[in-house]
Short mmCIF file of C-alpha atoms in Angstrom, two decimals:
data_model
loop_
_atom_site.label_atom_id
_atom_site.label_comp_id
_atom_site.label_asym_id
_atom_site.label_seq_id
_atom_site.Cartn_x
_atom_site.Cartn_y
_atom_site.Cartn_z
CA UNK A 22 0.00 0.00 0.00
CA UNK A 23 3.31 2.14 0.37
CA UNK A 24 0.78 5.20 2.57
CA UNK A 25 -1.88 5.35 -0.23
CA UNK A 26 -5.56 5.32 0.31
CA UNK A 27 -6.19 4.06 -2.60
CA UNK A 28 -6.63 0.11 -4.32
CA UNK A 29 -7.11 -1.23 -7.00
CA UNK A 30 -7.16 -4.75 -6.71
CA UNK A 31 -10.29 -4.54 -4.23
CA UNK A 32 -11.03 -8.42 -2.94
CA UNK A 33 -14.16 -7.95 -1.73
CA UNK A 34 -15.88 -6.81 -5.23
CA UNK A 35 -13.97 -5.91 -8.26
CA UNK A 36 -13.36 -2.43 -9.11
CA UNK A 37 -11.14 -0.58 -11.14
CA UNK A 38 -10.37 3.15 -11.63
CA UNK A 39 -12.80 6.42 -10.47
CA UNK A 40 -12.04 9.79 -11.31
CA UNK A 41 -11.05 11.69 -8.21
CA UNK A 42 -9.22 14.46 -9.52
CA UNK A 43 -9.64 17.81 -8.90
CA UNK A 44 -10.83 19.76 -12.21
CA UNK A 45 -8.10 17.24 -13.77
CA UNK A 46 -5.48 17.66 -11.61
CA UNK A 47 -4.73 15.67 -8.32
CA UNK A 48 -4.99 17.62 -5.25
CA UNK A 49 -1.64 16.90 -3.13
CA UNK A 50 -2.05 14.69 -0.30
CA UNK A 51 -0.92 17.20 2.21
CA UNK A 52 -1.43 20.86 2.92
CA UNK A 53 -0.67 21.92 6.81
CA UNK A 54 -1.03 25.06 8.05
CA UNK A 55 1.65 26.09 10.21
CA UNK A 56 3.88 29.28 10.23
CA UNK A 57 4.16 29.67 6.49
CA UNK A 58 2.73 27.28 5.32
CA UNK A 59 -0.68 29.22 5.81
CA UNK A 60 0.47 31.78 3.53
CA UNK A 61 1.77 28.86 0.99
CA UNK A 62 -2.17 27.56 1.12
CA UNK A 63 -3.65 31.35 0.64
CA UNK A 64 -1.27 31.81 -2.26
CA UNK A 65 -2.07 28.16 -4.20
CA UNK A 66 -5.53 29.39 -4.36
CA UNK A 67 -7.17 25.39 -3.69
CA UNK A 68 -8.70 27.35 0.03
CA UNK A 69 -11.69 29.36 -0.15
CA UNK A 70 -11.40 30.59 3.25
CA UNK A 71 -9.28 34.27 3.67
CA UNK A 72 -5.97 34.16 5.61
CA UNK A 73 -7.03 35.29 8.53
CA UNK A 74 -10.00 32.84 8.50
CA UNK A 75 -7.85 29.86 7.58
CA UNK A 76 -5.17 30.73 10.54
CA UNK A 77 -8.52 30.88 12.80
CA UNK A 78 -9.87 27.40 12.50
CA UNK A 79 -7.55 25.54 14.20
CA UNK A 80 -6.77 27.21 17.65
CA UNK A 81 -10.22 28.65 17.87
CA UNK A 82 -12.83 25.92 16.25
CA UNK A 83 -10.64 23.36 18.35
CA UNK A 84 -9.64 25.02 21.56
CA UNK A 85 -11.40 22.44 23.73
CA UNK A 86 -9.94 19.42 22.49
CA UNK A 87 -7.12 17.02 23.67
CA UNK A 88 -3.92 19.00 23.71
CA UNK A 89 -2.45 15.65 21.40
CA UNK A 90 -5.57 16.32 18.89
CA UNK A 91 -5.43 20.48 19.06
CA UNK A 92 -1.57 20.26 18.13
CA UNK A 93 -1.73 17.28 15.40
CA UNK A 94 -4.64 19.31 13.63
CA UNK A 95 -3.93 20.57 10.14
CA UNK A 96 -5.57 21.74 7.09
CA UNK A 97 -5.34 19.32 4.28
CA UNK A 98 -6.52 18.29 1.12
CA UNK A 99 -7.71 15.01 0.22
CA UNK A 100 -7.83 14.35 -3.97
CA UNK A 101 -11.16 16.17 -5.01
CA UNK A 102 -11.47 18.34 -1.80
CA UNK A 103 -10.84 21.49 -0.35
CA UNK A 104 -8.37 21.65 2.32
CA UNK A 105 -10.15 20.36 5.91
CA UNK A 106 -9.38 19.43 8.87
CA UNK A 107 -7.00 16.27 9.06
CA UNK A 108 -7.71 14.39 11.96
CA UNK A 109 -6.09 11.05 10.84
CA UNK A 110 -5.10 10.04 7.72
CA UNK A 111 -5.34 6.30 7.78
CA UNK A 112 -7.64 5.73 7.89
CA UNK A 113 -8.97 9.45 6.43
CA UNK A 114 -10.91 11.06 9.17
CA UNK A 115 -11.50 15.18 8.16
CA UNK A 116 -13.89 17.41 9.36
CA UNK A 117 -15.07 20.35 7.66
CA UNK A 118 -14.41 23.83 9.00
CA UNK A 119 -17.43 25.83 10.17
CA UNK A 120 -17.11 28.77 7.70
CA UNK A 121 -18.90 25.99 5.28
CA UNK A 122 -21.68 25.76 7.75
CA UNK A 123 -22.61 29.45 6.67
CA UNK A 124 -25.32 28.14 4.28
CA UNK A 125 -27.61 25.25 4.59
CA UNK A 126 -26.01 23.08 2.00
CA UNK A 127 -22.44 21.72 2.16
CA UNK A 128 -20.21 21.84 -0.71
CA UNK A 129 -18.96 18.48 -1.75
CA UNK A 130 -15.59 19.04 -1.84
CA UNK A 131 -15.71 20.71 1.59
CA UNK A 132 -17.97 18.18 2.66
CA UNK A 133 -16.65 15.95 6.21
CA UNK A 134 -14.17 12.34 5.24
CA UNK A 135 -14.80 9.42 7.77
CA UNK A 136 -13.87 6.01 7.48
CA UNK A 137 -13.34 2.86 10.29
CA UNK A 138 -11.30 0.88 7.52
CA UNK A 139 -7.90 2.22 5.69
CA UNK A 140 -8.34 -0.05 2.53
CA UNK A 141 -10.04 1.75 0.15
CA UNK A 142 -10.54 1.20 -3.28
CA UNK A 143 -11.12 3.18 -6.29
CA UNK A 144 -14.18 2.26 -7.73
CA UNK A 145 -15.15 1.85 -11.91
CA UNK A 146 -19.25 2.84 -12.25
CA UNK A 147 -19.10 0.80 -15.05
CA UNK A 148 -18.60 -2.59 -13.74
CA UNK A 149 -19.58 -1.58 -10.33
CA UNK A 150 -22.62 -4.12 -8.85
CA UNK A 151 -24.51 -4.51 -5.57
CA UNK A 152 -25.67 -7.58 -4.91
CA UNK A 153 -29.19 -7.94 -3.01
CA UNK A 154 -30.63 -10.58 -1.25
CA UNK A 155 -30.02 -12.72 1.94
CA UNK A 156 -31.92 -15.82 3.81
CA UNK A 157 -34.85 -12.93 4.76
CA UNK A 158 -35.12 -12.59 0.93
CA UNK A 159 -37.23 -14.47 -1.68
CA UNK A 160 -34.53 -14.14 -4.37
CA UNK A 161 -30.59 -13.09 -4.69
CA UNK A 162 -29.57 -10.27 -7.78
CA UNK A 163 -27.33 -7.99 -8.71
CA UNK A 164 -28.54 -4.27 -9.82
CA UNK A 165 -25.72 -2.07 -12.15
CA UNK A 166 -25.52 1.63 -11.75
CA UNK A 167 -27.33 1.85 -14.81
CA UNK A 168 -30.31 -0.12 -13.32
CA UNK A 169 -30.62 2.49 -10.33
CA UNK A 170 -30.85 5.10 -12.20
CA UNK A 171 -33.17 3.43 -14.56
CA UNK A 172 -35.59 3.73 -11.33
CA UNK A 173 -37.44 5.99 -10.29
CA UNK A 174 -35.44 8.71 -8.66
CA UNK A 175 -36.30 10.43 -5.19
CA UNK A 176 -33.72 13.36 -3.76
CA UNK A 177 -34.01 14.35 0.14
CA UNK A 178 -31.97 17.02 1.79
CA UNK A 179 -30.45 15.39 4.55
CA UNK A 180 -27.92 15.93 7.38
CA UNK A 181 -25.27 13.20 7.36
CA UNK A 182 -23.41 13.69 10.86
CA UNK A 183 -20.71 10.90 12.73
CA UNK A 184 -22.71 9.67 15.39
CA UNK A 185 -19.11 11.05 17.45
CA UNK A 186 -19.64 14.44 16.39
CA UNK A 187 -18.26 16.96 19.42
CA UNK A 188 -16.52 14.02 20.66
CA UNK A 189 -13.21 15.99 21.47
CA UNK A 190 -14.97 18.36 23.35
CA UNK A 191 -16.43 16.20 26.37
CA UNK A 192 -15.09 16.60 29.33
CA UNK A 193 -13.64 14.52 30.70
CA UNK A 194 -12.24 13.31 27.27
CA UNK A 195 -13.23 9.78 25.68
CA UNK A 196 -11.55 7.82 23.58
CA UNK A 197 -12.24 8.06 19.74
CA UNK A 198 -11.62 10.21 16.99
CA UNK A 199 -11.38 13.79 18.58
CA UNK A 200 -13.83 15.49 16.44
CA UNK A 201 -14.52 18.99 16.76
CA UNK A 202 -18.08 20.58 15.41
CA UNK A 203 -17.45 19.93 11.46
CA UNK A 204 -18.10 15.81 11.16
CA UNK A 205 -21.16 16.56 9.43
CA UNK A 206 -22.59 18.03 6.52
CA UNK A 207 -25.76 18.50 4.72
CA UNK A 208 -26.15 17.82 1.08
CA UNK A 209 -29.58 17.22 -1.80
CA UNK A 210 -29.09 12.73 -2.06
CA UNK A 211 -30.42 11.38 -5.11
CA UNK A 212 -31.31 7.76 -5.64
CA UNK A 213 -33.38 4.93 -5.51
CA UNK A 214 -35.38 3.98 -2.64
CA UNK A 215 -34.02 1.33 -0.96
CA UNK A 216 -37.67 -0.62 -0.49
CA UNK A 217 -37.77 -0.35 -4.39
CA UNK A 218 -34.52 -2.24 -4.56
CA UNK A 219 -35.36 -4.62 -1.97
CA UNK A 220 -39.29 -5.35 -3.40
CA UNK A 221 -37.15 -6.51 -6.92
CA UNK A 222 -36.11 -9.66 -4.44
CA UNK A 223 -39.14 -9.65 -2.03
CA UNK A 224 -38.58 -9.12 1.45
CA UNK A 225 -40.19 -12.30 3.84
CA UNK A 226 -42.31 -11.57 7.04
CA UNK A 227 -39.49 -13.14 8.88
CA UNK A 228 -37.01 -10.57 7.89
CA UNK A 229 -35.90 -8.59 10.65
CA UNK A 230 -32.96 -6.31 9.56
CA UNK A 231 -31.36 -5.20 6.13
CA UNK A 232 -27.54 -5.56 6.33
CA UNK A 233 -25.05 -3.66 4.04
CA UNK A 234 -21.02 -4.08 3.60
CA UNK A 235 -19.10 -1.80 1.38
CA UNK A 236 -16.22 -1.94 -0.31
CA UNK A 237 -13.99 -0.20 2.08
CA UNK A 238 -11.61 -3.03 4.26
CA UNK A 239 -9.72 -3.65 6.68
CA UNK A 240 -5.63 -3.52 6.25
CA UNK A 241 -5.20 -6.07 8.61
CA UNK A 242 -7.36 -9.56 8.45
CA UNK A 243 -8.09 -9.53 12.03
CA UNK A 244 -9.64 -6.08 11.45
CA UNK A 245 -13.49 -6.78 11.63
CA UNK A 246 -15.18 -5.71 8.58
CA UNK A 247 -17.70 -2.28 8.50
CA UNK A 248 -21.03 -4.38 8.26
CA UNK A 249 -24.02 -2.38 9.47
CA UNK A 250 -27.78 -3.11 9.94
CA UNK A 251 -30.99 -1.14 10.00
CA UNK A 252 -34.52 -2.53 11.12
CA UNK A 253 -36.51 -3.63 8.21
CA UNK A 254 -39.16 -0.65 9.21
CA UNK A 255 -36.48 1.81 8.71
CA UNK A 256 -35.14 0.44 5.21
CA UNK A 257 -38.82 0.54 4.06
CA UNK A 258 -39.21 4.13 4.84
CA UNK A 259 -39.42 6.37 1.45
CA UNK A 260 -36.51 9.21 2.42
CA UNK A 261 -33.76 5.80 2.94
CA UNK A 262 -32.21 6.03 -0.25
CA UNK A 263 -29.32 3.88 -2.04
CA UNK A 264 -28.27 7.55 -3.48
CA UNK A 265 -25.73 8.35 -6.18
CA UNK A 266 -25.63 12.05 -6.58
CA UNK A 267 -24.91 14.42 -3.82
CA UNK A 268 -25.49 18.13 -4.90
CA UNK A 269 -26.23 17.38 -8.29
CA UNK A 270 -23.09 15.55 -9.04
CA UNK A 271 -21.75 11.93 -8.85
CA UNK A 272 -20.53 11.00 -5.27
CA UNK A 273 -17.32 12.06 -4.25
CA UNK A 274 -14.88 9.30 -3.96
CA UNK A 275 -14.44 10.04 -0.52
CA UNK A 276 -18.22 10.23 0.47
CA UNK A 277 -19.15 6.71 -1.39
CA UNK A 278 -18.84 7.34 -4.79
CA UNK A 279 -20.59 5.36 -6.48
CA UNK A 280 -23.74 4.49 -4.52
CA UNK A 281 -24.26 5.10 -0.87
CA UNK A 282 -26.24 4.11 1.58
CA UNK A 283 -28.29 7.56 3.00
CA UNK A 284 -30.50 7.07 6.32
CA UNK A 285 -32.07 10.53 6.85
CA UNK A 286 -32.61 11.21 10.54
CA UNK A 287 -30.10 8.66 11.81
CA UNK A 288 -26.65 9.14 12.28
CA UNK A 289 -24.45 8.62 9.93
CA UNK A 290 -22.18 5.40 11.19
CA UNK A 291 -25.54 3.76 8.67
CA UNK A 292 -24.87 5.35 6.03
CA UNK A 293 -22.35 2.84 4.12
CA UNK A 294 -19.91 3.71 1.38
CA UNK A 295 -19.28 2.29 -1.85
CA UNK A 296 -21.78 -0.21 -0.79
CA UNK A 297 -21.30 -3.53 -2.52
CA UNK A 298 -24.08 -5.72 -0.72
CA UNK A 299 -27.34 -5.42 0.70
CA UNK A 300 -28.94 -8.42 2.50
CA UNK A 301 -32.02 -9.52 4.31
CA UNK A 302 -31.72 -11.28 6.84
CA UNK A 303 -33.91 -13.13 9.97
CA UNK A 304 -30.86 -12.80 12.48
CA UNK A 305 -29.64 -9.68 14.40
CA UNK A 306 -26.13 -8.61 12.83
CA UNK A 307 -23.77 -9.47 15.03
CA UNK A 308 -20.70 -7.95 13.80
CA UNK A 309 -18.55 -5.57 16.12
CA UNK A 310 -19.94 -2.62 14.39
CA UNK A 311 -23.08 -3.49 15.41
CA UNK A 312 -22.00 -4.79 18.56
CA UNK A 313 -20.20 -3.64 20.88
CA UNK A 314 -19.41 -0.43 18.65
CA UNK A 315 -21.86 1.94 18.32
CA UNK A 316 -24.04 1.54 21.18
CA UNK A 317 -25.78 4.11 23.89
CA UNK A 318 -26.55 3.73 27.54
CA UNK A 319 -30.45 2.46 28.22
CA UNK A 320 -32.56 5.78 28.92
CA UNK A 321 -29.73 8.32 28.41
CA UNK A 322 -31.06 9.81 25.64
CA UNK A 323 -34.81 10.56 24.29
CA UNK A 324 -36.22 8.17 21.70
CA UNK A 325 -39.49 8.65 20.45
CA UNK A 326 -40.17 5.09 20.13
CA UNK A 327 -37.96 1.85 20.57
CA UNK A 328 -36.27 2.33 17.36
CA UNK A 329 -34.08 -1.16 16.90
CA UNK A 330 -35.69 -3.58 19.20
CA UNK A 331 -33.43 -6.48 17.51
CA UNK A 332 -30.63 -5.28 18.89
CA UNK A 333 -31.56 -3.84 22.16
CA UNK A 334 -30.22 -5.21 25.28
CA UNK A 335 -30.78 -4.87 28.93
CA UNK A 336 -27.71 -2.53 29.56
CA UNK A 337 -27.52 -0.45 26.02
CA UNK A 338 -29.60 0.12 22.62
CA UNK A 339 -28.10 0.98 19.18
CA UNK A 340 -27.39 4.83 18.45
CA UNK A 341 -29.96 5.79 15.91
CA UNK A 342 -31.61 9.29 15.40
CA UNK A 343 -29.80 12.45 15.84
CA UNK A 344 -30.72 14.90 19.16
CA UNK A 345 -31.64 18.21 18.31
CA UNK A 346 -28.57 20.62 18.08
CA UNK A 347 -27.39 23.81 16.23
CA UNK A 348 -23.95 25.60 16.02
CA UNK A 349 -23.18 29.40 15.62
CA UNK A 350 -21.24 29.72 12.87
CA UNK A 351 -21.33 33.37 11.50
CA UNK A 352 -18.16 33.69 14.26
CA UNK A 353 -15.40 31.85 15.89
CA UNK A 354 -14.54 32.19 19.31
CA UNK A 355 -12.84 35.29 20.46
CA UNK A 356 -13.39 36.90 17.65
CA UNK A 357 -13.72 40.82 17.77
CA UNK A 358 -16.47 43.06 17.32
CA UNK A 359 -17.24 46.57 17.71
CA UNK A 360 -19.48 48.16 20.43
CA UNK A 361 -22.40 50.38 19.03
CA UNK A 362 -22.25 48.45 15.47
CA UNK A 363 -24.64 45.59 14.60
CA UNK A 364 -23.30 42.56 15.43
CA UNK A 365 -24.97 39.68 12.58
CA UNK A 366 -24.83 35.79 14.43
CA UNK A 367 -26.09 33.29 12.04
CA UNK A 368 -26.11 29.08 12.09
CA UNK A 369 -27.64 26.05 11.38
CA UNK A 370 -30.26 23.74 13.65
CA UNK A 371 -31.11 20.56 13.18
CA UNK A 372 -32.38 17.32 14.28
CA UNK A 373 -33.77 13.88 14.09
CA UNK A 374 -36.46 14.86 10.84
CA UNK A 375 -39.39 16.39 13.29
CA UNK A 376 -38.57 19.51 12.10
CA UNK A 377 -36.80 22.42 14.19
CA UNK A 378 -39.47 24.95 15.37
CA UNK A 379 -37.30 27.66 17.20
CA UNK A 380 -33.66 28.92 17.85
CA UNK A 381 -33.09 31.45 20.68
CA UNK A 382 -30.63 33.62 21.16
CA UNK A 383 -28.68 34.92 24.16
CA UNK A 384 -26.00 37.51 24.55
CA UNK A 385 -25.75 37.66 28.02
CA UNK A 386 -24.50 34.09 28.93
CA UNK A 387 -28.46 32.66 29.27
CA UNK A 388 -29.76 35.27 31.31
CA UNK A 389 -32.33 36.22 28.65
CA UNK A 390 -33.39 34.69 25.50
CA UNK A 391 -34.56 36.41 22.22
CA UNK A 392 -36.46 34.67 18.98
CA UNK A 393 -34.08 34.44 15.91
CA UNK A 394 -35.05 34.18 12.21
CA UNK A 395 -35.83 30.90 10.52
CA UNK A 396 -34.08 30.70 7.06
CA UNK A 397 -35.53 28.70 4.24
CA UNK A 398 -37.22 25.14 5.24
CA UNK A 399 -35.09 22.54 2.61
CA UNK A 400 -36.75 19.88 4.72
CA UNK A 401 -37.47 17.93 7.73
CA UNK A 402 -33.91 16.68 7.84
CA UNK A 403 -32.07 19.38 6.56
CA UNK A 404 -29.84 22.03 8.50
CA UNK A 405 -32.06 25.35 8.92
CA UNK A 406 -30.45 28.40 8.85
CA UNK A 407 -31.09 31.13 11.54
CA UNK A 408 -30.26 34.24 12.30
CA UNK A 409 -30.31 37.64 14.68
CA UNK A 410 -28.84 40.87 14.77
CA UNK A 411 -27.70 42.71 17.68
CA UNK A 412 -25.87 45.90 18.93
CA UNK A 413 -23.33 45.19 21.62
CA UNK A 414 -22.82 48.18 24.08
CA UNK A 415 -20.44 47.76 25.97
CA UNK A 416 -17.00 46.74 25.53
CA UNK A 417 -15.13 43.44 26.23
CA UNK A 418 -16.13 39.84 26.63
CA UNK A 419 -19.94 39.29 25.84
CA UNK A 420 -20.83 35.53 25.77
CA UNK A 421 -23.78 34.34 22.84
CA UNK A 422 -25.35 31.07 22.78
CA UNK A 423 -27.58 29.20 20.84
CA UNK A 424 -30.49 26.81 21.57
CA UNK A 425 -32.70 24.84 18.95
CA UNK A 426 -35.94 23.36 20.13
CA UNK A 427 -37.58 21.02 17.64
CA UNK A 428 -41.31 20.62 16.58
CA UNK A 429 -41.86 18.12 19.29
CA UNK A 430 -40.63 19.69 22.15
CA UNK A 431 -36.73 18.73 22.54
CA UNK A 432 -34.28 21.26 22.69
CA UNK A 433 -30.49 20.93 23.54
CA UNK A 434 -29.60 20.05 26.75
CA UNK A 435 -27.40 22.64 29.08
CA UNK A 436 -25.32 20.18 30.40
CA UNK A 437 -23.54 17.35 28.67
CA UNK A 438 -25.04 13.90 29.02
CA UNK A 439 -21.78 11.67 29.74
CA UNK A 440 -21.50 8.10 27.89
CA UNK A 441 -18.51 5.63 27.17
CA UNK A 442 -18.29 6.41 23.20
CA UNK A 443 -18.90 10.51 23.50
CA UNK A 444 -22.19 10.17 21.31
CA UNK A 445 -24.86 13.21 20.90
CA UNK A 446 -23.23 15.98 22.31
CA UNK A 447 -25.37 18.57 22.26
CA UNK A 448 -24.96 21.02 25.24
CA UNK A 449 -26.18 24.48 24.26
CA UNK A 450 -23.55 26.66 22.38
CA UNK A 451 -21.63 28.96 24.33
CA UNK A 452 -19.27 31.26 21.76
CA UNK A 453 -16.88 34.47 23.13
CA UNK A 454 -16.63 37.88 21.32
CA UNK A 455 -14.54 40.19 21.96
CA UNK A 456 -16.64 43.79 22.04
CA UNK A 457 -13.71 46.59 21.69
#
């Protein structure tokens, strides 16, 4: 593998070559921004973001995480993205920075990179297959790329976040990848419905879950494979997509190219890449992604009903929908402002797919709380934008936060629910400006 990310001899399914350039050039594999090297990124013109904004991300967006993680963060650019935050590289874990979080839809090549498995392949659309089937299924076939999109097509706009998102900012710290705020992203999938696929096979009443595996593996044979599992219920449900355009475009290589798996409302550990197989089956999955991986504490959190009974337990369910959250993003901490001028703070909410009903604002640390602005609805499970303009009046240190309650009465919690794997953090907002 000599460091690459990329095969080409993939065992699990043969594939061959994707396009993953950048306009027809290969983004190099590494970018940091350190010293000079921030200027050396400004001047290349690959970054969107201004200097000043680029040498803000990582001591401000990260300030709270493991000293380790803060120092080892560093913008760089994957082949077919803009420059994000590296977090690991094998396997390729980025997250984007929050200046894309300015608008309700993500760019794609800003869009967040994660991956359990380092052994990933480049994939040819035209002699890529899934296969469908599995003992819960009356018959086993194969469908083409070609015979997707020969279906008929359904798009949702969807948040796909890491079911770790935040992770690096719980105190105390948990093991894991150390995210920050940007493992997620919100994008218009376009596909097939899942249930159409799975009706060309026939699902039987014994059927319990559907079970995907990608093409992504495992360097190392020991390494369990990514296999994951949704209830049948949820597979059936028209938004669940096997999706092959993201913004209008193909898939990125790096976000599944060429058909994904896209679960709106759940988190996004079940939305496989590159998938390669789709099964039904009568059994709970019992692979370690299933089990012990991704799991949540009994009663923790607030589920609206018991969402994966076939793989509940006594001591812990699996994660599935996403709490309600939002995230400032008009501002990083510390940034300066001036007193007597209108101050603009903007963001996204979000949540589960009931639909977010209100964001309040506060600029005096939660002592009061004012209404904000709705932007456009793209959705039940789509970021919303909102926004609220201010005048600060006095100078120095004025704290703002955020809180989104949804259209069933959740809102974000004010202090952080504690769990093993640093799941759902959604603690309300609390962001620092600097009123000179």
């Amino acid at each position: 593998m000599s460091g690459s990310l990329f095969r080409s001899d993939v065992r699990k399914r043969p594939h061959a070559h994707s396009g993953v350039a950048n306009n027809g050039r290969a983004v190099s594999r590494r970018r940091f921004l350190a010293g000079t090297g921030a200027a050396a990124i400004a001047a290349s013109g690959v970054i969107d973001l201004s200097l000043a904004q680029a040498e803000a991300i990582g001591p401000k967006l990260l300030r709270e995480l493991p000293e380790g993680a803060r120092a080892a963060a560093v913008l760089d650019a994957l082949p077919g993205k803009k420059p994000l935050i590296k977090l690991s590289y094998r396997p390729p874990n980025y997250e984007t920075p929050i200046e894309y979080f300015r608008t309700a839809i993500t760019p794609n090549d800003a869009f967040f990179v994660r991956y359990h498995l380092s052994d990933i392949p480049e994939v040819d659309a035209a002699t890529w297959k899934v296969s469908v089937g599995g003992d819960g299924a009356n018959a086993q076939t194969e469908f083409t790329l070609d015979d997707l999109q020969k279906m008929p097509a359904v798009e949702v706009v969807a948040v796909n976040q890491c079911s770790g998102n935040r992770r690096g900012l719980f105190q105390p710290h948990v093991p894991g990848v150390e995210w920050g705020y940007g493992a997620m992203g919100c994008a218009r999938w376009k596909g097939a419905r899942l249930k159409d696929v799975l009706d060309k096979v026939g699902i039987k009443k014994e059927a319990i879950e559907i079970v995907f595996d990608g093409a992504d593996g495992p360097v190392i044979a020991k390494t369990p494979d990514f296999i994951k599992s949704i209830p049948v219920w949820k597979a059936m449900e028209d938004s669940t997509l096997i999706a092959y355009e993201m913004n209008g475009q193909p898939l990125p290589h790096f976000n599944g190219f060429p058909a994904r798996i896209v679960v709106p409302g759940w988190t996004g550990t079940y939305w496989v890449k590159h998938v390669t197989s789709i099964k039904a089956v009568t059994k709970p999955e019992t692979g370690f992604w299933m089990n012990p991986a991704y799991r949540i504490p009994v009663g923790k959190f607030p589920l609206v009903t018991r969402a994966f009974t076939s793989q509940e337990t006594a001591v812990n369910v699996p994660i599935t929908e996403m709490v309600v959250n939002s995230l400032i993003t008009s501002h990083v901490e510390s940034e300066s402002v001036r007193a007597g001028v209108p101050v603009n703070i903007g963001g996204i909410a979000w949540d589960a797919g009931y639909g977010i009903l209100t964001v309040d604002l506060s600029t005096d640390a939660g002592k009061t709380w004012q209404r904000t602005k709705l932007g456009e609805d793209l959705g039940r499970f789509a970021f919303r934008t909102f926004s609220y303009s201010f005048r600060p009046t006095s100078k120095g240190r004025q704290i703002v936060m955020a809180r989104a309650t949804n259209k069933i009465g959740q809102t974000q919690t004010s202090e952080l629910i504690l769990n093993p794997a640093g799941y759902h953090h959604n603690v309300i907002q609390s962001l620092a400006l600097n009123v000179a």
